[in-house]
Short mmCIF file of N, CA and C in Angstrom, two decimals:
data_model
loop_
_atom_site.label_atom_id
_atom_site.label_comp_id
_atom_site.label_asym_id
_atom_site.label_seq_id
_atom_site.Cartn_x
_atom_site.Cartn_y
_atom_site.Cartn_z
N UNK A 1 93.92 108.80 250.48
CA UNK A 1 94.92 108.44 251.46
C UNK A 1 94.67 109.20 252.75
N UNK A 2 94.98 108.52 253.84
CA UNK A 2 94.89 109.13 255.16
C UNK A 2 96.20 108.83 255.89
N UNK A 3 96.77 109.87 256.48
CA UNK A 3 98.02 109.73 257.24
C UNK A 3 97.74 110.19 258.66
N UNK A 4 97.90 109.28 259.61
CA UNK A 4 97.68 109.59 261.02
C UNK A 4 99.02 109.52 261.73
N UNK A 5 99.41 110.61 262.37
CA UNK A 5 100.64 110.61 263.17
C UNK A 5 100.26 110.85 264.63
N UNK A 6 100.58 109.86 265.46
CA UNK A 6 100.39 109.96 266.90
C UNK A 6 101.77 110.18 267.50
N UNK A 7 101.92 111.19 268.34
CA UNK A 7 103.23 111.46 268.93
C UNK A 7 103.09 111.68 270.43
N UNK A 8 104.14 111.27 271.15
CA UNK A 8 104.14 111.39 272.60
C UNK A 8 105.58 111.44 273.10
N UNK A 9 105.73 111.71 274.39
CA UNK A 9 107.05 111.76 275.02
C UNK A 9 107.15 110.69 276.09
N UNK A 10 108.31 110.59 276.67
CA UNK A 10 108.54 109.59 277.72
C UNK A 10 107.58 109.79 278.89
N UNK A 11 107.16 111.02 279.14
CA UNK A 11 106.28 111.30 280.27
C UNK A 11 104.95 110.56 280.17
N UNK A 12 104.52 110.21 278.96
CA UNK A 12 103.22 109.53 278.84
C UNK A 12 103.37 108.13 278.24
N UNK A 13 104.48 107.47 278.53
CA UNK A 13 104.69 106.13 278.00
C UNK A 13 103.83 105.06 278.65
N UNK A 14 103.55 105.19 279.92
CA UNK A 14 102.85 104.10 280.60
C UNK A 14 101.55 104.56 281.23
N UNK A 15 100.89 103.62 281.88
CA UNK A 15 99.70 103.92 282.66
C UNK A 15 98.53 104.43 281.86
N UNK A 16 97.82 105.38 282.47
CA UNK A 16 96.59 105.92 281.90
C UNK A 16 96.84 106.60 280.55
N UNK A 17 97.95 107.34 280.43
CA UNK A 17 98.25 108.03 279.17
C UNK A 17 98.47 107.03 278.04
N UNK A 18 99.17 105.94 278.31
CA UNK A 18 99.40 104.92 277.28
C UNK A 18 98.08 104.23 276.90
N UNK A 19 97.22 104.01 277.88
CA UNK A 19 95.93 103.38 277.61
C UNK A 19 95.09 104.27 276.69
N UNK A 20 95.07 105.58 276.95
CA UNK A 20 94.33 106.52 276.08
C UNK A 20 94.90 106.51 274.67
N UNK A 21 96.22 106.54 274.56
CA UNK A 21 96.88 106.56 273.25
C UNK A 21 96.57 105.28 272.48
N UNK A 22 96.66 104.14 273.17
CA UNK A 22 96.42 102.86 272.50
C UNK A 22 94.96 102.68 272.10
N UNK A 23 94.05 103.43 272.73
CA UNK A 23 92.63 103.36 272.38
C UNK A 23 92.27 104.30 271.23
N UNK A 24 93.23 105.12 270.79
CA UNK A 24 92.96 106.06 269.70
C UNK A 24 92.66 105.29 268.41
N UNK A 25 91.77 105.81 267.59
CA UNK A 25 91.43 105.11 266.35
C UNK A 25 92.61 105.06 265.37
N UNK A 26 92.64 103.99 264.58
CA UNK A 26 93.65 103.85 263.53
C UNK A 26 93.09 104.30 262.19
N UNK A 27 91.85 104.78 262.19
CA UNK A 27 91.23 105.29 260.98
C UNK A 27 90.12 106.27 261.32
N UNK A 28 89.92 107.24 260.45
CA UNK A 28 88.90 108.28 260.63
C UNK A 28 88.08 108.38 259.35
N UNK A 29 86.90 108.96 259.47
CA UNK A 29 86.12 109.28 258.27
C UNK A 29 86.92 110.26 257.43
N UNK A 30 86.82 110.12 256.13
CA UNK A 30 87.61 110.94 255.21
C UNK A 30 86.72 112.03 254.60
N UNK A 31 87.12 113.29 254.73
CA UNK A 31 86.34 114.35 254.08
C UNK A 31 86.51 114.28 252.56
N UNK A 32 85.58 114.84 251.84
CA UNK A 32 85.69 114.88 250.38
C UNK A 32 86.93 115.68 250.00
N UNK A 33 87.71 115.15 249.07
CA UNK A 33 88.93 115.83 248.64
C UNK A 33 89.33 115.32 247.26
N UNK A 34 90.22 116.03 246.64
CA UNK A 34 90.78 115.60 245.36
C UNK A 34 91.67 114.39 245.57
N UNK A 35 91.85 113.54 244.56
CA UNK A 35 92.72 112.37 244.71
C UNK A 35 94.18 112.73 244.96
N UNK A 36 94.58 113.96 244.68
CA UNK A 36 95.97 114.37 244.87
C UNK A 36 96.24 114.90 246.28
N UNK A 37 95.25 114.77 247.17
CA UNK A 37 95.35 115.31 248.52
C UNK A 37 95.16 114.19 249.54
N UNK A 38 95.96 114.24 250.62
CA UNK A 38 95.83 113.27 251.70
C UNK A 38 95.12 113.92 252.89
N UNK A 39 94.31 113.13 253.55
CA UNK A 39 93.68 113.56 254.80
C UNK A 39 94.70 113.28 255.90
N UNK A 40 95.10 114.32 256.63
CA UNK A 40 96.14 114.19 257.66
C UNK A 40 95.52 114.41 259.03
N UNK A 41 95.82 113.50 259.95
CA UNK A 41 95.32 113.60 261.32
C UNK A 41 96.53 113.54 262.24
N UNK A 42 96.62 114.52 263.14
CA UNK A 42 97.71 114.56 264.12
C UNK A 42 97.12 114.42 265.52
N UNK A 43 97.74 113.55 266.31
CA UNK A 43 97.34 113.40 267.71
C UNK A 43 98.60 113.46 268.55
N UNK A 44 98.63 114.38 269.51
CA UNK A 44 99.78 114.55 270.38
C UNK A 44 99.30 114.62 271.82
N UNK A 45 100.13 114.15 272.73
CA UNK A 45 99.74 114.14 274.14
C UNK A 45 99.35 115.51 274.65
N UNK A 46 99.96 116.57 274.13
CA UNK A 46 99.65 117.93 274.61
C UNK A 46 98.25 118.38 274.19
N UNK A 47 97.68 117.75 273.14
CA UNK A 47 96.35 118.11 272.65
C UNK A 47 95.24 117.31 273.32
N UNK A 48 95.60 116.39 274.21
CA UNK A 48 94.59 115.55 274.83
C UNK A 48 93.99 114.60 273.81
N UNK A 49 92.74 114.27 273.95
CA UNK A 49 92.14 113.30 273.04
C UNK A 49 91.68 113.90 271.70
N UNK A 50 91.89 115.19 271.50
CA UNK A 50 91.35 115.85 270.30
C UNK A 50 92.32 115.77 269.11
N UNK A 51 91.95 115.02 268.07
CA UNK A 51 92.80 114.97 266.88
C UNK A 51 92.74 116.29 266.11
N UNK A 52 93.84 116.66 265.50
CA UNK A 52 93.93 117.85 264.65
C UNK A 52 93.92 117.37 263.20
N UNK A 53 92.91 117.78 262.43
CA UNK A 53 92.76 117.28 261.07
C UNK A 53 93.06 118.36 260.05
N UNK A 54 93.57 117.94 258.89
CA UNK A 54 93.85 118.85 257.80
C UNK A 54 94.07 118.08 256.50
N UNK A 55 94.51 118.79 255.48
CA UNK A 55 94.80 118.20 254.17
C UNK A 55 96.24 118.51 253.80
N UNK A 56 96.84 117.61 253.03
CA UNK A 56 98.24 117.78 252.62
C UNK A 56 98.38 117.25 251.20
N UNK A 57 99.20 117.91 250.40
CA UNK A 57 99.50 117.43 249.05
C UNK A 57 100.12 116.04 249.16
N UNK A 58 99.68 115.10 248.33
CA UNK A 58 100.20 113.73 248.38
C UNK A 58 101.71 113.66 248.24
N UNK A 59 102.29 114.60 247.49
CA UNK A 59 103.75 114.58 247.29
C UNK A 59 104.51 114.85 248.57
N UNK A 60 103.85 115.38 249.59
CA UNK A 60 104.51 115.68 250.87
C UNK A 60 104.36 114.55 251.88
N UNK A 61 103.68 113.48 251.49
CA UNK A 61 103.48 112.33 252.38
C UNK A 61 104.53 111.28 252.00
N UNK A 62 105.21 110.72 253.00
CA UNK A 62 106.29 109.77 252.74
C UNK A 62 105.79 108.37 252.38
N UNK A 63 105.07 108.29 251.29
CA UNK A 63 104.59 107.02 250.77
C UNK A 63 104.78 107.02 249.26
N UNK A 64 105.41 105.97 248.76
CA UNK A 64 105.54 105.81 247.31
C UNK A 64 104.26 105.19 246.78
N UNK A 65 103.67 105.83 245.79
CA UNK A 65 102.47 105.33 245.13
C UNK A 65 102.77 105.22 243.64
N UNK A 66 102.59 104.04 243.07
CA UNK A 66 102.80 103.85 241.63
C UNK A 66 101.68 102.98 241.09
N UNK A 67 101.06 103.47 240.03
CA UNK A 67 99.98 102.72 239.40
C UNK A 67 100.53 102.04 238.15
N UNK A 68 100.29 100.73 238.05
CA UNK A 68 100.74 99.97 236.88
C UNK A 68 99.90 98.71 236.74
N UNK A 69 99.54 98.41 235.53
CA UNK A 69 98.81 97.19 235.19
C UNK A 69 97.54 97.01 236.04
N UNK A 70 96.84 98.11 236.27
CA UNK A 70 95.57 98.04 236.99
C UNK A 70 95.69 97.84 238.48
N UNK A 71 96.89 98.03 239.03
CA UNK A 71 97.10 97.88 240.47
C UNK A 71 97.87 99.09 240.99
N UNK A 72 97.75 99.35 242.29
CA UNK A 72 98.46 100.45 242.93
C UNK A 72 99.52 99.88 243.86
N UNK A 73 100.78 100.23 243.59
CA UNK A 73 101.91 99.78 244.43
C UNK A 73 102.11 100.82 245.53
N UNK A 74 102.13 100.35 246.80
CA UNK A 74 102.22 101.24 247.96
C UNK A 74 103.41 100.80 248.82
N UNK A 75 104.29 101.76 249.15
CA UNK A 75 105.41 101.49 250.05
C UNK A 75 105.78 102.76 250.80
N UNK A 76 105.51 102.80 252.11
CA UNK A 76 105.95 103.97 252.89
C UNK A 76 107.47 104.07 252.89
N UNK A 77 107.96 105.30 252.84
CA UNK A 77 109.41 105.54 252.90
C UNK A 77 109.82 105.64 254.37
N UNK A 78 111.00 105.16 254.67
CA UNK A 78 111.58 105.33 256.00
C UNK A 78 112.92 106.02 255.79
N UNK A 79 113.04 107.21 256.33
CA UNK A 79 114.27 107.98 256.17
C UNK A 79 115.34 107.42 257.12
N UNK A 80 116.62 107.47 256.73
CA UNK A 80 117.69 106.96 257.60
C UNK A 80 117.71 107.63 258.98
N UNK A 81 117.24 108.85 259.07
CA UNK A 81 117.20 109.56 260.35
C UNK A 81 116.39 108.78 261.38
N UNK A 82 115.40 108.07 260.92
CA UNK A 82 114.50 107.35 261.81
C UNK A 82 114.99 105.92 262.02
N UNK A 83 116.13 105.78 262.66
CA UNK A 83 116.80 104.49 262.74
C UNK A 83 116.32 103.59 263.87
N UNK A 84 115.55 104.11 264.81
CA UNK A 84 115.11 103.28 265.92
C UNK A 84 113.59 103.12 265.82
N UNK A 85 113.08 101.91 265.75
CA UNK A 85 113.83 100.66 265.75
C UNK A 85 114.52 100.41 264.41
N UNK A 86 115.62 99.65 264.43
CA UNK A 86 116.30 99.36 263.16
C UNK A 86 115.39 98.56 262.24
N UNK A 87 115.49 98.80 260.96
CA UNK A 87 114.67 98.10 259.96
C UNK A 87 115.57 97.51 258.89
N UNK A 88 116.35 96.47 259.24
CA UNK A 88 117.29 95.91 258.26
C UNK A 88 116.57 95.28 257.06
N UNK A 89 115.40 94.71 257.32
CA UNK A 89 114.60 94.11 256.23
C UNK A 89 113.18 94.60 256.35
N UNK A 90 112.76 95.30 255.35
CA UNK A 90 111.41 95.83 255.36
C UNK A 90 110.48 94.93 254.57
N UNK A 91 109.20 94.96 254.90
CA UNK A 91 108.23 94.20 254.10
C UNK A 91 108.21 94.73 252.67
N UNK A 92 107.85 93.88 251.72
CA UNK A 92 107.78 94.36 250.33
C UNK A 92 106.59 95.30 250.15
N UNK A 93 106.63 96.03 249.06
CA UNK A 93 105.51 96.91 248.71
C UNK A 93 104.24 96.07 248.54
N UNK A 94 103.11 96.71 248.77
CA UNK A 94 101.81 96.05 248.61
C UNK A 94 101.21 96.54 247.31
N UNK A 95 100.62 95.63 246.56
CA UNK A 95 99.95 95.98 245.31
C UNK A 95 98.45 95.79 245.50
N UNK A 96 97.75 96.92 245.50
CA UNK A 96 96.30 96.90 245.72
C UNK A 96 95.56 96.81 244.40
N UNK A 97 94.47 96.08 244.42
CA UNK A 97 93.56 96.03 243.28
C UNK A 97 92.45 97.04 243.53
N UNK A 98 91.75 97.48 242.48
CA UNK A 98 90.67 98.44 242.66
C UNK A 98 89.67 97.97 243.73
N UNK A 99 89.30 98.90 244.62
CA UNK A 99 88.35 98.61 245.69
C UNK A 99 89.01 98.13 246.98
N UNK A 100 90.30 97.82 246.94
CA UNK A 100 90.99 97.37 248.14
C UNK A 100 91.62 98.56 248.87
N UNK A 101 91.88 98.35 250.17
CA UNK A 101 92.62 99.37 250.90
C UNK A 101 93.57 98.74 251.90
N UNK A 102 94.61 99.50 252.23
CA UNK A 102 95.73 99.05 253.04
C UNK A 102 95.89 99.92 254.27
N UNK A 103 96.22 99.30 255.40
CA UNK A 103 96.65 100.03 256.60
C UNK A 103 98.09 99.58 256.89
N UNK A 104 99.02 100.54 256.94
CA UNK A 104 100.43 100.24 257.20
C UNK A 104 100.86 101.08 258.40
N UNK A 105 101.41 100.43 259.43
CA UNK A 105 101.82 101.15 260.64
C UNK A 105 103.33 100.99 260.87
N UNK A 106 103.96 102.12 261.21
CA UNK A 106 105.39 102.17 261.55
C UNK A 106 105.55 103.01 262.81
N UNK A 107 106.53 102.68 263.64
CA UNK A 107 106.78 103.50 264.82
C UNK A 107 108.25 103.92 264.86
N UNK A 108 108.52 104.96 265.64
CA UNK A 108 109.86 105.53 265.73
C UNK A 108 110.13 106.01 267.15
N UNK A 109 111.41 106.02 267.52
CA UNK A 109 111.84 106.64 268.77
C UNK A 109 112.96 107.61 268.43
N UNK A 110 112.92 108.78 269.06
CA UNK A 110 113.91 109.83 268.81
C UNK A 110 114.49 110.30 270.13
N UNK A 111 115.70 110.83 270.06
CA UNK A 111 116.26 111.53 271.21
C UNK A 111 116.84 112.84 270.69
N UNK A 112 116.98 113.81 271.59
CA UNK A 112 117.62 115.06 271.18
C UNK A 112 119.10 114.78 270.96
N UNK A 113 119.78 115.67 270.26
CA UNK A 113 121.18 115.46 269.89
C UNK A 113 122.05 115.14 271.10
N UNK A 114 121.85 115.83 272.20
CA UNK A 114 122.67 115.61 273.39
C UNK A 114 121.95 114.74 274.42
N UNK A 115 120.76 114.30 274.11
CA UNK A 115 119.99 113.50 275.04
C UNK A 115 119.42 114.30 276.20
N UNK A 116 119.40 115.62 276.07
CA UNK A 116 118.97 116.49 277.15
C UNK A 116 117.46 116.45 277.36
N UNK A 117 116.70 116.45 276.26
CA UNK A 117 115.25 116.53 276.38
C UNK A 117 114.56 115.18 276.51
N UNK A 118 115.28 114.11 276.46
CA UNK A 118 114.67 112.80 276.61
C UNK A 118 114.10 112.27 275.30
N UNK A 119 113.39 111.17 275.43
CA UNK A 119 112.85 110.47 274.26
C UNK A 119 111.51 111.05 273.82
N UNK A 120 111.28 110.94 272.52
CA UNK A 120 109.95 111.19 271.98
C UNK A 120 109.65 110.07 270.99
N UNK A 121 108.35 109.88 270.72
CA UNK A 121 107.91 108.73 269.94
C UNK A 121 106.88 109.14 268.90
N UNK A 122 106.84 108.39 267.79
CA UNK A 122 105.82 108.58 266.75
C UNK A 122 105.24 107.22 266.39
N UNK A 123 103.99 107.23 266.03
CA UNK A 123 103.35 106.10 265.37
C UNK A 123 102.70 106.67 264.12
N UNK A 124 103.15 106.23 262.95
CA UNK A 124 102.54 106.65 261.69
C UNK A 124 101.64 105.54 261.19
N UNK A 125 100.42 105.89 260.85
CA UNK A 125 99.45 104.97 260.25
C UNK A 125 99.07 105.54 258.90
N UNK A 126 99.28 104.74 257.85
CA UNK A 126 98.90 105.13 256.50
C UNK A 126 97.74 104.25 256.06
N UNK A 127 96.61 104.87 255.77
CA UNK A 127 95.44 104.19 255.22
C UNK A 127 95.34 104.61 253.77
N UNK A 128 95.48 103.65 252.86
CA UNK A 128 95.52 103.96 251.42
C UNK A 128 94.50 103.10 250.70
N UNK A 129 93.61 103.75 249.96
CA UNK A 129 92.60 103.04 249.17
C UNK A 129 92.91 103.20 247.69
N UNK A 130 92.61 102.17 246.92
CA UNK A 130 92.78 102.24 245.48
C UNK A 130 91.40 102.32 244.85
N UNK A 131 91.07 103.49 244.36
CA UNK A 131 89.77 103.71 243.76
C UNK A 131 88.83 104.34 244.76
N UNK A 132 87.63 104.65 244.32
CA UNK A 132 86.67 105.29 245.21
C UNK A 132 86.26 104.37 246.36
N UNK A 133 86.17 104.96 247.54
CA UNK A 133 85.68 104.24 248.72
C UNK A 133 84.74 105.18 249.46
N UNK A 134 83.95 104.62 250.36
CA UNK A 134 83.03 105.45 251.15
C UNK A 134 83.84 106.29 252.14
N UNK A 135 83.22 107.34 252.65
CA UNK A 135 83.90 108.23 253.60
C UNK A 135 84.26 107.50 254.89
N UNK A 136 83.56 106.39 255.19
CA UNK A 136 83.81 105.64 256.41
C UNK A 136 84.64 104.37 256.18
N UNK A 137 85.23 104.23 255.00
CA UNK A 137 85.97 103.00 254.67
C UNK A 137 87.06 102.69 255.68
N UNK A 138 87.79 103.71 256.15
CA UNK A 138 88.93 103.47 257.03
C UNK A 138 88.51 103.18 258.48
N UNK A 139 87.21 103.14 258.73
CA UNK A 139 86.71 102.77 260.05
C UNK A 139 86.52 101.25 260.18
N UNK A 140 86.63 100.55 259.06
CA UNK A 140 86.44 99.10 259.05
C UNK A 140 87.80 98.40 258.98
N UNK A 141 87.76 97.08 258.88
CA UNK A 141 89.00 96.30 258.76
C UNK A 141 89.58 96.47 257.36
N UNK A 142 90.90 96.65 257.26
CA UNK A 142 91.52 96.83 255.94
C UNK A 142 91.58 95.51 255.16
N UNK A 143 91.70 95.64 253.85
CA UNK A 143 91.92 94.47 253.00
C UNK A 143 93.29 93.87 253.31
N UNK A 144 94.28 94.76 253.49
CA UNK A 144 95.66 94.35 253.79
C UNK A 144 96.16 95.17 254.97
N UNK A 145 96.82 94.51 255.92
CA UNK A 145 97.41 95.20 257.08
C UNK A 145 98.88 94.84 257.17
N UNK A 146 99.74 95.86 257.21
CA UNK A 146 101.17 95.64 257.39
C UNK A 146 101.55 96.31 258.71
N UNK A 147 102.06 95.51 259.63
CA UNK A 147 102.47 96.00 260.94
C UNK A 147 103.99 96.03 260.98
N UNK A 148 104.55 97.21 260.79
CA UNK A 148 106.01 97.36 260.79
C UNK A 148 106.48 98.04 262.08
N UNK A 149 105.68 97.89 263.12
CA UNK A 149 106.07 98.45 264.41
C UNK A 149 107.10 97.54 265.06
N UNK A 150 108.08 98.17 265.69
CA UNK A 150 109.12 97.41 266.36
C UNK A 150 109.26 97.82 267.81
N UNK A 151 110.13 97.13 268.55
CA UNK A 151 110.32 97.48 269.97
C UNK A 151 111.00 98.83 270.11
N UNK A 152 110.48 99.65 271.00
CA UNK A 152 111.03 101.01 271.19
C UNK A 152 111.77 101.15 272.51
N UNK A 153 111.68 100.23 273.39
CA UNK A 153 112.30 100.24 274.74
C UNK A 153 111.97 101.45 275.51
#
């Protein structure tokens, strides 16, 4: 599994900053790791174009993974805190067969409690493979793509 979080503020919503952000990859080469570990990539406007990479225990990634009948059921969790954009109806879970992989994207908008600091934004991309894949698998087109991004205004 690979989890990519891109984050930015209102200051870089448009123009050149938005163009750089939109050109960022939705997948990276995956370092060798145990199946219980996710490859995590963070990209923030303050870091420029340099992604920050690391590893995280799968249990700390907000994605439900269940294996049954030779398939892997995948469904990212959305916490109620992340209400913008509203998600009254979410896509169903995806069931991957061995050798398949999924890219699922969700976006969020946040404000500070009093609205003092302005808006901030996240784009989460989850790349999930069922079974062994090459280190460059997430650089190609996914078997299944779920786009759960909504309008952020």
